[in-house]
Coordinates of C-alpha atoms in Angstrom, one line a residue:
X1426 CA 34.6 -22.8 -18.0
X1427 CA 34.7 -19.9 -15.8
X1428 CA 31.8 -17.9 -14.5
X1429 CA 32.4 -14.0 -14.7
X1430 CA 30.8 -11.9 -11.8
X1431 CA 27.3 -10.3 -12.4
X1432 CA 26.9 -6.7 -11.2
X1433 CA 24.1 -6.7 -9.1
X1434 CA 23.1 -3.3 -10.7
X1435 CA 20.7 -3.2 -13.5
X1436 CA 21.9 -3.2 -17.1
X1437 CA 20.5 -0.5 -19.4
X1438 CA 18.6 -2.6 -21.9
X1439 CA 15.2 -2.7 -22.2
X1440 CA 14.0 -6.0 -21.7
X1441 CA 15.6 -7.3 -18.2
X1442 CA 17.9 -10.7 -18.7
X1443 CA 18.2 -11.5 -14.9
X1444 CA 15.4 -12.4 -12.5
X1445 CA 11.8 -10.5 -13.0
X1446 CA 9.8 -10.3 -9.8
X1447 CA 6.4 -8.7 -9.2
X1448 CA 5.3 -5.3 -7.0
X1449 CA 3.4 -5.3 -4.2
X1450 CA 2.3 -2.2 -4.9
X1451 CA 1.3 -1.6 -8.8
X1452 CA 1.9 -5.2 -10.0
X1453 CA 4.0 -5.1 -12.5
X1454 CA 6.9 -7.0 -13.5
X1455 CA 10.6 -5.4 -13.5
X1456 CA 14.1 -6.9 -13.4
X1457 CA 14.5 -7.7 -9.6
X1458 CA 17.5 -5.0 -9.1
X1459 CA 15.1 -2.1 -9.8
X1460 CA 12.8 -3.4 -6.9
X1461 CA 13.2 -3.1 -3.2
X1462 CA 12.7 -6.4 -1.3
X1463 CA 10.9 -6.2 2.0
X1464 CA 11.3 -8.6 4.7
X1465 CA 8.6 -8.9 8.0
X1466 CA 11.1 -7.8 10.7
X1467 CA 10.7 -5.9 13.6
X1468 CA 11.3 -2.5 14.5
X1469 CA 12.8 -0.3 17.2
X1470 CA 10.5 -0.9 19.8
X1471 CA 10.2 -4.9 18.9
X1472 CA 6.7 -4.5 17.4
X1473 CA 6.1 -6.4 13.8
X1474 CA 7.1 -4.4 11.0
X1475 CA 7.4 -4.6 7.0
X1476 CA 11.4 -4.0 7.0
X1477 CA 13.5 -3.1 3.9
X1478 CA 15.6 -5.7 3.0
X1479 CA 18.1 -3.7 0.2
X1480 CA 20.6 -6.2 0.5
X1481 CA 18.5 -9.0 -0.3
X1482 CA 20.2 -11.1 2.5
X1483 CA 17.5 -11.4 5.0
X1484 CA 16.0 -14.7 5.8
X1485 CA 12.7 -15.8 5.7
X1486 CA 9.6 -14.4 3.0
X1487 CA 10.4 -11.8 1.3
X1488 CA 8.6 -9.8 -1.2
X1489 CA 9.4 -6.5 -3.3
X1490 CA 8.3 -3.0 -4.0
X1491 CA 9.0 -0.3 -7.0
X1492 CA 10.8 2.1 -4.3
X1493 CA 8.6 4.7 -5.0
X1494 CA 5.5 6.7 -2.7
X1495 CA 2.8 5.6 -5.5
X1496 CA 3.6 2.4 -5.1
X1497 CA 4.0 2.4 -1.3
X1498 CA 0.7 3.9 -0.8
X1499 CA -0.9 1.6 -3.5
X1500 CA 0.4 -1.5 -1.8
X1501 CA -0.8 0.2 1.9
X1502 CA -4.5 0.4 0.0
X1503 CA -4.7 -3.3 -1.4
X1504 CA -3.6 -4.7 1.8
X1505 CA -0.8 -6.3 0.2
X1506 CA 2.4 -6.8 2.6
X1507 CA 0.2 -9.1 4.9
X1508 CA -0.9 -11.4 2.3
X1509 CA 2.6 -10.8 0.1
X1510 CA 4.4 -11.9 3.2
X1511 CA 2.3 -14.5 4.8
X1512 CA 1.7 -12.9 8.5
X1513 CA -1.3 -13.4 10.1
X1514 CA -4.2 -10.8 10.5
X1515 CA -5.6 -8.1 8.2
X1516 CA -2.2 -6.2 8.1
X1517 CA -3.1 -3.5 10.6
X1518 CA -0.8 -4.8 13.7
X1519 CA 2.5 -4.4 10.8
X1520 CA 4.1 -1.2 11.5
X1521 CA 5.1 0.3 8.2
X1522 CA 7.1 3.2 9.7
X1523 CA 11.1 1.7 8.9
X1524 CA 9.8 1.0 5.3
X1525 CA 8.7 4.7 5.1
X1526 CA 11.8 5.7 6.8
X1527 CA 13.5 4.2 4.3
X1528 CA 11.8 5.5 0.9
X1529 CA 12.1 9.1 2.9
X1530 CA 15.8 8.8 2.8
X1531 CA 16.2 7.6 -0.1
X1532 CA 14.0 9.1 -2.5
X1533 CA 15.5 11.1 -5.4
X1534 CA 16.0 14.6 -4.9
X1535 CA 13.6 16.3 -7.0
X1536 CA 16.0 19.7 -7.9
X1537 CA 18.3 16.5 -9.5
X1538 CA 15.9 14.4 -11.0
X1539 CA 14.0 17.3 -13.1
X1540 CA 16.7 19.3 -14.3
X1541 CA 16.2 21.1 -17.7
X1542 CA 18.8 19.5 -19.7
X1543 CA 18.0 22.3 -22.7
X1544 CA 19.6 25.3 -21.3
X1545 CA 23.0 23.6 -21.5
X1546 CA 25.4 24.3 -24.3

């Protein structure tokens, strides 16, 4: 029997029928192709850093993230990328910056994503 090829984008039911992983940031559980997994890289300078991993093909630890500010900054508060990726210290010598590059670039433009579907005939 043949396997077919899974799109690695998310179907649009409901309930998610491929792998469920956890945030970082709120905790909740979605269908891993919705989340952003992050890696503990480095960054330009060579300095430990929490590195988006979008591909999913980096090695080591991973963990992953709604790809959202909220919860960014809600992961930043609980400390979380240290302990969700297993590096030593509190968390403060990871330098967040390329994952914030990365949810700056790619965060949904807002004249898009609120449009007033109404007005349309």
């Amino acid at each position: 029997m043949a396997r077919q090829h899974v799109s690695s984008a998310c179907p649009d039911s409901a309930a998610p029928t491929g792998p469920v992983r956890t945030c970082v940031g709120c905790r909740k559980r979605a269908a891993k192709c919705e989340l952003l997994r992050i890696v503990a890289g480095s960054d330009t300078e060579g300095l430990a850093a929490v590195v988006p991993d979008p591909d999913g093909t980096a090695g080591g630890r991973g963990a992953h993230l709604h790809p959202t500010t909220d919860c960014f900054e809600l992961a930043v508060r609980r400390r979380a990328f240290s302990r969700a990726l297993r590096t030593s210290g509190s968390g403060s010598g990871l330098s967040l910056t390329p994952l914030e590059d990365h949810l700056h670039s790619h965060a949904p433009d807002p004249r898009t994503t609120d449009r007033d579907w109404s007005s349309s005939s």
